Amino acid sequence: MSRGRLRIYLGAAPGVGKTVRMLQEGRRRRDRGTDVVVGLVETHDRAYTAEQIGDLPLVPRCSVQHRGTHLDELDVDAVLARRPEVVLVDELAHTNTAGSRHERRWEDIEELLSHGIDVISTVNVQHLESLNDVVREITGVRQRETVPDAVVRSADQIELVDMAPEALRRRLAHGNVYGADKVDAALSNYFRPGNLSALRELALVWVADRVDEALLRYRSEHDIRPTWAARERVVVALTGGPEQDTLLRRGARLADRGAGGELIAVQVVTESGLRETSPDSTAAASALTEKLGGRFHTVTSDDVGEAILEFARGVNASQIVVGASRRSRWQQLFGRGVGETVVAGSGEIDVLMVTHPLTRSGRSAGISMPGLGRRRTMLGFLLSTVGVALLTLVLDVTRQYHSLPLEMLLYLALTVLVAIVGGLLPAVTAAVLASLALNWYFTQPTGTFTIGRPENVAALVLFVLVAAAVATVVHLTARRSVQASAAGRDAQLMAALAHSLLDAQEQLPALLEQARDTFAVPGAALVRTADRGSGRESHVVVASSGVIDVSDETRLTCADVGDDHRLALATRTVDARERRLVEAFADHAEAILHREELAAKADDAAVLAKDNDYRTALLAAVSHDLRTPLSAIKAGVSGLRSTDIELSRSDQVELLETVEESTDRLDALIENLLDMSRIQTGSLTVRRDETLAADLIEGALHSVTDRAQVEVRQPDPHLTCAVDPGLAERVLANLIENAIRHTPNGTPVAVDAEDVAGHVEFRVVDRGPGVPPARREAIFAPFQRYGDAPRGGGIGLGLAVAKGLSEAMGATLTADDTPGGGLTMTVRLS
């Protein structure tokens, strides 16, 4: 059975119309003859949304009972029994009611897809797991329901549903999103223009990145070499010279001209060592690139120009920025420079050659002397044959001006030159050819290989030996020079890596990214291995960069990182020298893991130190507050048990009330101490149940000492939220007790709850003296009592416990001014 196809409508914000688009697509397919059903659609009481369902067949929902309330969820079994071609399922990130078939709705959808049913669903960008922290920073609200990015990325089609912030706010103001009673709160909180603009940008960038990934994957699968300028992507080629800042800024301006433009800097390090740059220069270029909003890469290659072109094609660049050549005119006689090479091979990629103060200054590396490769060897053989022939011709024409000793020295000089250019084998060939030419043309009798004089025989033999010896020395020197240059390049790469890691906030991803660039591989990963030596190895990817399949070791190059980690590269073509580099990267990875382990231990030590400080403060703070109610209890019990004093009935009742009040106070104090201890030690366990907001308020009031002073503004009887009921009631009870403590007698403390922009907010409003904005953060610290606390006592843990329990549930607790005086505590459940 083939897997079903998933289509997702991604909303930039709530209310942009993704559900309507999903229903319209369902009707369009139904009209085309496809069997389409509605599995679950949330209309949120919007008439227009309900109208869009039209005559589409509905699959009945299943009812799940939880805490006395019946809630409707997607009936997976009913959909499987109906077996439509396409099912519409709204709100991909929804958390199902406890007791449902799956915990999350996207898991329901995965099961439908596995049975070959196509699914169309919706999700808002703020529910993507990778954007959760960003959305919280923008809106101040942490999303309680999220969906893994991988689930959304795996969709066969993703369509963005977008709307301008002004248009969405108008739709909200007209009552097309929320009811009239919630519009003002929504417009002034979640739906502020800045919030909507930021969410819109997040959605556009996320979708653009997914499109870019799909484009690169398609080009790779179809082996498409020409670039497709679907996006302005500018590659800046750097040499490490002082002109690199000019090139980067010019490239940034080019990238900023088009929407979605991207700046990528690349520095090529060659084995010849001619373009080596200092680590400081590389670090400066990397820092400036990041400041300009770009990405910095270092690649290795013998041919700088071709490496730049290959890199540009690999990232689908639209433009390449290179600096005008620094070589003087006489230096250009020895070959074309990097810029000319890039221009000649750029093809459909535009090349911008930028002038700078060092243009044609002659301050370059000079003539290239590459390693003893195939090109040099062939050039050496060519010089050995053609050179010997030309020299022989010249000497034959000028025979009357020289004798055999000079002729032998000239042939020896030619042999040394061949050794410098091509190495040992071309030099030996030149020596043999030169000896034959000397014997034939210049040794008596000429015209034959017969040598008349014995000393000439010795001279020719000595000539061949000397030529071979000189060639060997020159060859070995050239090889050592190449090895030294390679070692210098490796040292430079390691130094650049060390500098980049020092500046990186996340060192492992930076290391893996550098490994990809250095070895020109599509992916790199740090893998934790388990059960090694038992015949079964499990692999857990700790960090990765690019595309890599760690399960197929036949296509990987691996190096051990400590005892239970490996550095894996997506390649098998690594020579011995590069293998040493891989080991060096593995050593860096081991050092990073060791530093992270030490940092974790330091954090643990800091936590222990904090716990010790906490315990010290706790003992100092509770010494009096525990003693006071215990003294009252002891005095009351002693008075009741005393036989020396005759107590009246009213006196007995008063003593019993004192004992009861002191016991309640002691019980509340111990509960706060236990809660604070669990928060500080991280041992708090949170569960989530769908609970009515009214039940939470009622449960909190049972713990309040002066319930008569509390005025409850009854919330919507159907308003529910997914929280830990016990913890939520403790939060509300502490907030209410705090409000009563600071509110004058006879003045009510108001408690209410409502749905604001899809999030439940509980508010506790007092009419006390209030708290200045500068002091509001301090009131949530443990053992802090604000003002004189007109009534009651306490050790200053009530608000600290409420804050800690709120954060443990994923909620936010804030303090704001009450209009007319006082303080309003707001618990916002995300």
mmCIF file of C-alpha atoms in Angstrom, residues 147 262 300 328 341 347-348 375 514 642:
data_model
loop_
_atom_site.group_PDB
_atom_site.id
_atom_site.type_symbol
_atom_site.label_atom_id
_atom_site.label_comp_id
_atom_site.label_asym_id
_atom_site.label_seq_id
_atom_site.Cartn_x
_atom_site.Cartn_y
_atom_site.Cartn_z
ATOM 1 C CA VAL A 147 4.588 20.257 16.102
ATOM 2 C CA GLU A 262 21.826 35.972 0.551
ATOM 3 C CA THR A 300 40.545 23.755 -0.008
ATOM 4 C CA SER A 328 51.544 43.536 -12.160
ATOM 5 C CA THR A 341 39.731 32.234 -14.497
ATOM 6 C CA GLY A 347 28.941 30.721 -17.711
ATOM 7 C CA GLU A 348 25.493 31.921 -16.653
ATOM 8 C CA ARG A 375 50.883 18.729 -14.950
ATOM 9 C CA GLN A 514 33.960 23.878 9.053
ATOM 10 C CA SER A 642 -4.921 23.086 82.283
#
